[in-house]
XYZ file of C-alpha atoms in Angstrom:
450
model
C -66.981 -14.929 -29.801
C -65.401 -14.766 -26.185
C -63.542 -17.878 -25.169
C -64.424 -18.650 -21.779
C -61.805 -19.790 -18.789
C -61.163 -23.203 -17.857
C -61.249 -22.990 -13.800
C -59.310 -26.271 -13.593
C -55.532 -26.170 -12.782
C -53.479 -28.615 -14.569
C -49.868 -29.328 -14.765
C -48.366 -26.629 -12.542
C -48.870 -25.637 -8.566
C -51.762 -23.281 -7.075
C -50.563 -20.145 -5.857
C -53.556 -18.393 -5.453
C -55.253 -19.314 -2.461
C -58.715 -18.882 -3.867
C -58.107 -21.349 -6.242
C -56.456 -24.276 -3.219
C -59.430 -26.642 -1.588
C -59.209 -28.878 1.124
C -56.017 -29.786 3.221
C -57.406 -28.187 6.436
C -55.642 -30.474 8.574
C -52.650 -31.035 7.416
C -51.961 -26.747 7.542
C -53.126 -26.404 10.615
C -50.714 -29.676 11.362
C -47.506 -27.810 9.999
C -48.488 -24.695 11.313
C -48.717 -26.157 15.006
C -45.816 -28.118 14.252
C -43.581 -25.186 14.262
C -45.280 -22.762 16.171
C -46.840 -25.179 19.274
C -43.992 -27.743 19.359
C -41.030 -26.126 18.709
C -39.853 -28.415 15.564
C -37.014 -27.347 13.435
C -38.060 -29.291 10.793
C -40.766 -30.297 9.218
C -41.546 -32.703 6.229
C -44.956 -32.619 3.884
C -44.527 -36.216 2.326
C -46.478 -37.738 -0.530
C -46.084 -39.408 -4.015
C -45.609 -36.819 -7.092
C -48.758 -35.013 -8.401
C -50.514 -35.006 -4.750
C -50.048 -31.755 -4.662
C -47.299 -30.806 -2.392
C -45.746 -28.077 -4.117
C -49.173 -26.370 -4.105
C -49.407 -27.433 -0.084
C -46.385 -25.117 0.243
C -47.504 -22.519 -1.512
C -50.517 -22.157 0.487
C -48.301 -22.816 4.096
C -46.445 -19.681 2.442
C -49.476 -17.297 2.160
C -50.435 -18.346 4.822
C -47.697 -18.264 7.458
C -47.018 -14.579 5.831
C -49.803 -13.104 7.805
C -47.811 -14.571 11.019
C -45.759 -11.791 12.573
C -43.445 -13.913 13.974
C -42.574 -16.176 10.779
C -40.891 -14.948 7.408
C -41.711 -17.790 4.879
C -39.433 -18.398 2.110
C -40.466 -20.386 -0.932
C -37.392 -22.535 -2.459
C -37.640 -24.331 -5.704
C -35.299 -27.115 -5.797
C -36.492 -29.199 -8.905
C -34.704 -30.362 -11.184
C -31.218 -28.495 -9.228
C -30.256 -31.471 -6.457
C -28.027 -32.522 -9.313
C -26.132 -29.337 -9.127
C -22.820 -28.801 -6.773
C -23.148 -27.083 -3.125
C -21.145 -24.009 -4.863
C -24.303 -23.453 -6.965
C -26.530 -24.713 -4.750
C -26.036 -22.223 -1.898
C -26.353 -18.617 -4.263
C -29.443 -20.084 -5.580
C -30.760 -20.823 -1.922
C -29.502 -17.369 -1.159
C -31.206 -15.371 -3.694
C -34.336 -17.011 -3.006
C -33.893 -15.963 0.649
C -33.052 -12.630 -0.632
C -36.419 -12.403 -3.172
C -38.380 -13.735 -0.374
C -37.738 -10.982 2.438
C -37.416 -8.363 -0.543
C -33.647 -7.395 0.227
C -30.994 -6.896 -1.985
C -29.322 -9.342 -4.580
C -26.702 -10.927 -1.881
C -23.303 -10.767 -2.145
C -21.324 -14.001 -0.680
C -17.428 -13.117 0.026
C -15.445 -16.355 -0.382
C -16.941 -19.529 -0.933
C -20.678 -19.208 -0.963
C -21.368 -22.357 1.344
C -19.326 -20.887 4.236
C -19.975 -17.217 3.468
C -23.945 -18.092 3.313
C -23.755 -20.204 6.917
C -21.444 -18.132 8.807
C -22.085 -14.391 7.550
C -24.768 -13.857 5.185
C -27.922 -15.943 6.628
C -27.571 -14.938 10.579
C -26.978 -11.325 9.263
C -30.548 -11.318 7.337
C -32.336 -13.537 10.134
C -31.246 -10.906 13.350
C -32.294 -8.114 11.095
C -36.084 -10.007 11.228
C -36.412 -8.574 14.853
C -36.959 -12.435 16.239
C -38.872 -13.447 13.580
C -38.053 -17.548 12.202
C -37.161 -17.495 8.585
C -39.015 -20.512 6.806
C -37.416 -22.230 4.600
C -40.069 -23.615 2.376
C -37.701 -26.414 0.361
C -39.718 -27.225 -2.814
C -38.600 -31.271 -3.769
C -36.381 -31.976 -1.329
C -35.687 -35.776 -2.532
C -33.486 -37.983 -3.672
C -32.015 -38.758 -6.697
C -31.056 -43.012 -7.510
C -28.743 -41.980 -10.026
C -25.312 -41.828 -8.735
C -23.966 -39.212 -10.628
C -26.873 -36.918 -9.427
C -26.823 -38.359 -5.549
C -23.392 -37.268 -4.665
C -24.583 -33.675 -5.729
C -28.091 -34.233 -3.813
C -25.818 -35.337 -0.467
C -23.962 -32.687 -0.042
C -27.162 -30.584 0.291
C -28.666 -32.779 2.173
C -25.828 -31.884 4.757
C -25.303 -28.397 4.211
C -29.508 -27.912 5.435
C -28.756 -30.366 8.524
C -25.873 -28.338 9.390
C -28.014 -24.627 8.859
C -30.437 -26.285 11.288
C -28.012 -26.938 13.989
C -26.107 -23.771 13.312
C -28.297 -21.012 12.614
C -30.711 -19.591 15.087
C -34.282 -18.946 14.210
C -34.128 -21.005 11.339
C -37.148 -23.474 10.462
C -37.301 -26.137 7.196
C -40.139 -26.916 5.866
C -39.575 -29.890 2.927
C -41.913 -31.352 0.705
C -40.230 -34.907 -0.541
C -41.598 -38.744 -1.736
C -41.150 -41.707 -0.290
C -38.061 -42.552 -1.770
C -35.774 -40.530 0.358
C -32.533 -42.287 1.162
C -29.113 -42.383 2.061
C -27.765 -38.978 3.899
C -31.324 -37.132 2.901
C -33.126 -39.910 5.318
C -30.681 -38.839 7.907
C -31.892 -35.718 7.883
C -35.600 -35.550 7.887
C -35.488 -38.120 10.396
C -35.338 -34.975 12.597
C -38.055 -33.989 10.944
C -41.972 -33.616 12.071
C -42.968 -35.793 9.080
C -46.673 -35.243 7.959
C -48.348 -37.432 4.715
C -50.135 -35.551 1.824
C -53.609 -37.432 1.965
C -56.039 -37.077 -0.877
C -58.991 -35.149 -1.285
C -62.195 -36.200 0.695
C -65.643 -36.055 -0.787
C -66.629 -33.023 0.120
C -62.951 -30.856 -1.325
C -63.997 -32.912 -4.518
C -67.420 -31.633 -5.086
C -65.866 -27.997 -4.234
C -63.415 -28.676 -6.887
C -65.530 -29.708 -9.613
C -68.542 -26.998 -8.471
C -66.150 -24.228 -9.439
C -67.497 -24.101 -12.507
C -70.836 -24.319 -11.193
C -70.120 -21.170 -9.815
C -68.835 -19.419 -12.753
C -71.683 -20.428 -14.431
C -69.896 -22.043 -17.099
C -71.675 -25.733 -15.846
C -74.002 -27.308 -14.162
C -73.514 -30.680 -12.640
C -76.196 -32.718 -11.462
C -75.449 -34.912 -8.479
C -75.117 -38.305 -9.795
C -72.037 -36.647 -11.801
C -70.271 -35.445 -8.889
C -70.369 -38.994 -7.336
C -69.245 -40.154 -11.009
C -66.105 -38.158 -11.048
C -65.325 -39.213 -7.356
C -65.695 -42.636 -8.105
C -62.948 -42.543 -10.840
C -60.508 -40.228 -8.896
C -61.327 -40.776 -5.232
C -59.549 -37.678 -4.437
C -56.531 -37.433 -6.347
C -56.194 -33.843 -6.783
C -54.545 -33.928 -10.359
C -56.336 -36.650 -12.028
C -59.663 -34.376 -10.580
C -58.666 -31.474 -11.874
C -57.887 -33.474 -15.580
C -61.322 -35.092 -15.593
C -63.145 -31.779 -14.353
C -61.276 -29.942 -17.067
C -61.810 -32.648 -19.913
C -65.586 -32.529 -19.001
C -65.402 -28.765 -19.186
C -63.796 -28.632 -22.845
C -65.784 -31.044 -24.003
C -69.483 -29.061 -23.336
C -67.698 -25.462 -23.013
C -65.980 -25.552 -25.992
C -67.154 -22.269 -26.946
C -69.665 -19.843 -25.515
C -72.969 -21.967 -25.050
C -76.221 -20.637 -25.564
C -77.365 -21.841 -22.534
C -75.632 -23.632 -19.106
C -74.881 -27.347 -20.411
C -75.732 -29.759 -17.393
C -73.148 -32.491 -16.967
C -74.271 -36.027 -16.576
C -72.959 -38.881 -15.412
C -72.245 -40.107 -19.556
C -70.832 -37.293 -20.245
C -68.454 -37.837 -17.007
C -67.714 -41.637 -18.697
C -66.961 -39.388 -21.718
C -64.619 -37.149 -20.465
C -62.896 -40.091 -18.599
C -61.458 -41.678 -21.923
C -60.047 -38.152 -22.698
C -58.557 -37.639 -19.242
C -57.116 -41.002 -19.891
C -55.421 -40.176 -23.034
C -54.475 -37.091 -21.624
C -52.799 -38.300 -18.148
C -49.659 -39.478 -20.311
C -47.733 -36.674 -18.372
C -49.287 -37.753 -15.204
C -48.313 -41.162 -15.772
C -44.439 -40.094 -16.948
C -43.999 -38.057 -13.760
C -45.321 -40.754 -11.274
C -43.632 -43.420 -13.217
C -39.996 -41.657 -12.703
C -40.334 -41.918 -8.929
C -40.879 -45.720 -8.727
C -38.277 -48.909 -8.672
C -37.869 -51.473 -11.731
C -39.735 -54.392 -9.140
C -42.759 -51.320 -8.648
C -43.171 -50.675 -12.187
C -43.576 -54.155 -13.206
C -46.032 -54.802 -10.603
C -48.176 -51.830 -11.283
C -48.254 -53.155 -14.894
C -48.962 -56.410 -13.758
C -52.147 -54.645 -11.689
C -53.322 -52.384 -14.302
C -53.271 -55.308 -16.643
C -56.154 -57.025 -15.396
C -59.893 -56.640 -16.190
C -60.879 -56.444 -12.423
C -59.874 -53.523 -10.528
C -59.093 -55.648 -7.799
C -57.056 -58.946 -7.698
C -56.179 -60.849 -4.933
C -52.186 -61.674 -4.525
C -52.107 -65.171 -6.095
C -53.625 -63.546 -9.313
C -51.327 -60.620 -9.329
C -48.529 -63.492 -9.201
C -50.658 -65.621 -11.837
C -50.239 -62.434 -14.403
C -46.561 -61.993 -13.768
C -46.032 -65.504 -14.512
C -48.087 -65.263 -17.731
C -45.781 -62.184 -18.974
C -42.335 -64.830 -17.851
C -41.961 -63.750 -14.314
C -41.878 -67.271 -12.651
C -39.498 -66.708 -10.082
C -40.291 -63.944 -8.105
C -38.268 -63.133 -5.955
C -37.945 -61.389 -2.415
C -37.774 -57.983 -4.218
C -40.863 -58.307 -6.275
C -42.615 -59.923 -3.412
C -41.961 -56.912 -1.156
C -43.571 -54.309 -3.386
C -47.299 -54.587 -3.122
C -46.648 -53.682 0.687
C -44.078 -50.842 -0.075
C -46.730 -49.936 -2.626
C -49.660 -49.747 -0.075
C -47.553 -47.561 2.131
C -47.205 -45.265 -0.307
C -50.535 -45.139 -0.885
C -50.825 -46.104 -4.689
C -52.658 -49.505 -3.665
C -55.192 -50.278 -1.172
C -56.109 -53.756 0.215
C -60.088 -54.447 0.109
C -62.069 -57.165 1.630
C -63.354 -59.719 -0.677
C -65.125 -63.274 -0.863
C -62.192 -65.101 -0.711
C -60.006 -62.828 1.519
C -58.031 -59.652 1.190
C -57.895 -58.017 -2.864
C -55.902 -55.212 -3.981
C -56.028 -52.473 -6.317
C -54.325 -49.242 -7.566
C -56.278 -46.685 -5.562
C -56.859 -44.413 -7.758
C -59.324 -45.820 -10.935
C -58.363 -43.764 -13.343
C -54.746 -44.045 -12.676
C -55.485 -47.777 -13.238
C -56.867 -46.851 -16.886
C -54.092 -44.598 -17.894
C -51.377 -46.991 -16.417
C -53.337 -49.464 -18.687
C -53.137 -47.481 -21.819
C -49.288 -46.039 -21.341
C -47.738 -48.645 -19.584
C -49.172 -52.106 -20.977
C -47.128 -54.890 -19.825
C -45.598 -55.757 -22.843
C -43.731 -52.446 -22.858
C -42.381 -52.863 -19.050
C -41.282 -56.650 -19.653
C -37.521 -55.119 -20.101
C -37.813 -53.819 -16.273
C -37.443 -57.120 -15.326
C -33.686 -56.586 -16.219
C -33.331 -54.133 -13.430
C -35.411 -55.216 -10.649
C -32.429 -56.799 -8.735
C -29.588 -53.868 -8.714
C -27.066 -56.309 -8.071
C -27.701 -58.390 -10.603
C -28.022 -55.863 -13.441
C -24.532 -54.860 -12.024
C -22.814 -58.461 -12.716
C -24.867 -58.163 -16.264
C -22.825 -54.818 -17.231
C -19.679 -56.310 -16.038
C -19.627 -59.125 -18.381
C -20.965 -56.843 -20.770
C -17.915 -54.725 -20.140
C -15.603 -57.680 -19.937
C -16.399 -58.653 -23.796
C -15.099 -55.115 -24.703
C -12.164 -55.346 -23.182
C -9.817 -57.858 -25.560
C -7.338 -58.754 -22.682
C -10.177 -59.967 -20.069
C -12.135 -61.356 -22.982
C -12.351 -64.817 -21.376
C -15.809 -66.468 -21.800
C -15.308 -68.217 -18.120
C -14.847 -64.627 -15.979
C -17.655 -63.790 -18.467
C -19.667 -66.583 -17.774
C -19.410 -66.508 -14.274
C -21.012 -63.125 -13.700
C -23.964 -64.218 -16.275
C -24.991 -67.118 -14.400
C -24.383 -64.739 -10.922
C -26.734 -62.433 -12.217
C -29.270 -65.298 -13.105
C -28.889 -66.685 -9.932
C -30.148 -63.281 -7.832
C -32.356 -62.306 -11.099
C -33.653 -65.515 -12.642
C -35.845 -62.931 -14.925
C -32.333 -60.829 -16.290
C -33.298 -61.088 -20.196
C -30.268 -59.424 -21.318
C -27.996 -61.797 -19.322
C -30.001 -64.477 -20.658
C -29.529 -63.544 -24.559
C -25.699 -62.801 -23.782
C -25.137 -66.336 -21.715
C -27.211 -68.207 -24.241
C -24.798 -66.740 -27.100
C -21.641 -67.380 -25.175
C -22.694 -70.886 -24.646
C -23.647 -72.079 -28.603
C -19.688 -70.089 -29.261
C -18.481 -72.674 -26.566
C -20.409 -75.540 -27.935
C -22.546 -76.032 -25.201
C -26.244 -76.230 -27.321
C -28.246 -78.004 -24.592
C -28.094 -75.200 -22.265
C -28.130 -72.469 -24.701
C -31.301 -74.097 -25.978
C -33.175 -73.700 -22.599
C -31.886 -70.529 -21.887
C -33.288 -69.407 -25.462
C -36.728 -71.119 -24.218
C -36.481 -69.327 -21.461
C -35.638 -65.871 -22.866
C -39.200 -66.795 -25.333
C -41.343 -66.722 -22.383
C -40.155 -63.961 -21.078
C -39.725 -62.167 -23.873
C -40.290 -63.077 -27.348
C -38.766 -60.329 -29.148
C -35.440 -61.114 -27.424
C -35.201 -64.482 -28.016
């Protein structure tokens, strides 16, 4: 029996510009950006699985049929951690793939040979065409080791810009762009990756209406939009979860889709959005992830900001904090929560309702408790000096040791680990009394490290 295609795109970008809905705007935005106004740069910005990397696919295929741009798709996942010297021949032979020229050759060191010879060569031979740099996550990295790497990118594009005639950037990144990457799409004509609207969902979910593989009735189209309100991924999951489950195999006949077999599907997608989840997770803070736990936690959808601080305290958060205090704000911007009207004033929620219930089922609260540990950076930094400082046998001195414990308590009243290792310092030094609270302390908090 023929198997028949899933239309729904899961996991990886869309190329094909058959398969891309909705976005009008914001192409026709970019596009105007650097053809209308002049801008050197431009910036698509929005959270991870919004879709950018599909966004520039589609500003490539399309900007190809302008004759005066040459569009250039760059994939820089996963290679910000890599050195300039590697860096600039894999920039290169992307430039080189994307105007269909020779493998280049770089003389000297690449970074220098690419900036001073190579690229002006290959742009003058474009007849006053603008090669488009289409830079594929163009973000930061928090780890230090990887940053340094990510910086000295960073710097090598904002120097291209000013250097190089006829050169345009076009850079999809998050909102956690920092440090000496900041500095440079600051420059930037920044534009935000909104999500779907209605009418790019019920395109989206009618494709397979139109293959003829389903047939939704309307009260299941407003079903599926009320548990993704346009988040292009989480869409595409449910609409392919309902499409497995009734298209398993070649029907006998159309199968209608109703609104309980959308509720159906939705438990699936939810057990299914663990990759979803992993990826968004990545790109948030210690103080965001504990909040979004905190959120996703709770029966209601939406809880006003005295209850979101009622269910930190109930999982041993009961000093907040300016940090943790700061991120349901940083979270709106971003986005991932939205603030609704409600009897008793202003409610949030996580925008997105099924990215509530899979934040629910892979990150319960109990399992993002340890967070807490690094939710004040400086104050997981005095933990992992005194950690250090009971390695070492010559600075082994409980009151150098002590000190940074109780300075990390004092910025991070909720450091767990700092907790356990003061509390243990203290019964060593006969002091019970304070061990004892601290011990009470670490219970509430959390049990399993007490």
């Amino acid at each position: 029996m023929k198997l028949l295609d899933n239309p729904y795109t899961i996991g990886r970008p869309i190329v094909d510009p058959a398969g891309f809905v909705g976005r009008e705007e914001l192409l026709e935005a970019v596009r105007a950006a650097l053809l209308v106004d002049g801008h050197k740069g431009v910036g698509i910005r929005g959270g991870r699985r919004m879709g950018r990397s599909s966004i520039l696919h589609q500003l490539r295929a399309r900007m190809a049929a302008v004759p005066e741009l040459r569009p250039v798709y760059v994939d820089l996942r996963s290679r910000l951690r890599a050195p300039i010297e590697v860096m600039v021949p894999h920039l290169a032979q992307a430039v080189a793939r994307g105007l269909h020229i020779g493998a280049p050759r770089l003389l000297g060191p690449a970074d220098i040979a690419f900036r001073e010879a190579w690229l002006p060569e290959k742009i003058d031979a474009l007849d006053g065409a603008k090669l488009v740099l289409l830079l594929d996550s163009f973000e930061g990295l928090v780890e230090p080791s990887r940053a340094a790497a990510a910086a000295s990118f960073y710097r090598y594009i904002g120097g291209l810009l000013g250097r190089v005639q006829n050169l345009r950037v076009i850079a999809s990144f998050g909102h956690q762009v920092t440090g000496v990457g900041s500095d440079v799409v600051a420059g930037f004509q920044v534009f935000d990756v909104p999500p779907l609207e209605l009418e790019d969902v019920q395109a989206l979910m009618l494709r397979s209406h139109k293959q003829g593989t389903l047939r939704w009735e309307p009260r299941a189209g407003m079903a599926v939009w009320a548990l993704t309100r346009g988040h292009p991924e989480l869409t595409q999951l449910l609409c392919s979860e309902v499409w497995e489950e009734l298209n398993y195999y070649d029907p006998s006949s159309v199968p209608e889709v109703t609104v309980s077999e959308v509720h159906s599907a939705a438990n699936k997608a939810v057990e299914s959005a663990a990759p979803i989840v992993d990826r968004l997770w990545s790109s948030f803070e210690p103080a965001s992830r504990v909040v979004l736990a905190a959120l996703a936690s709770q029966p209601s959808e939406e809880v006003s900001l005295g209850e979101l601080w009622r269910a930190l305290g109930e999982s041993g958060v009961h000093e907040l904090g300016p940090r943790i205090e700061a991120v349901p704000r940083e979270l709106e911007a971003r986005g991932v929560l939205e603030r609704v009207a409600g009897d008793d004033g202003d409610r949030l929620r996580i925008r997105y309702p099924l990215l509530h219930k899979a934040l629910a089922r892979h990150r319960p609260l109990r399992r993002v408790q340890a967070e807490l540990d690094r939710v004040e950076p400086e104050a997981d930094a005095y933990y992992r000096d005194a950690l250090d400082l009971t390695k070492d046998p010559e600075r082994r001195g409980s009151d150098a040791i002590v000190a940074r414990l109780r300075s990390a308590l004092e910025l991070n009243p909720n450091h767990a680990k700092a907790m356990a290792l003061l509390a243990d310092i203290l019964l060593k030094d006969g002091e019970e009394d304070e061990a004892v609270r601290l011990l009470e302390r670490l219970y509430e908090i959390q049990p399993d490290a007490a």
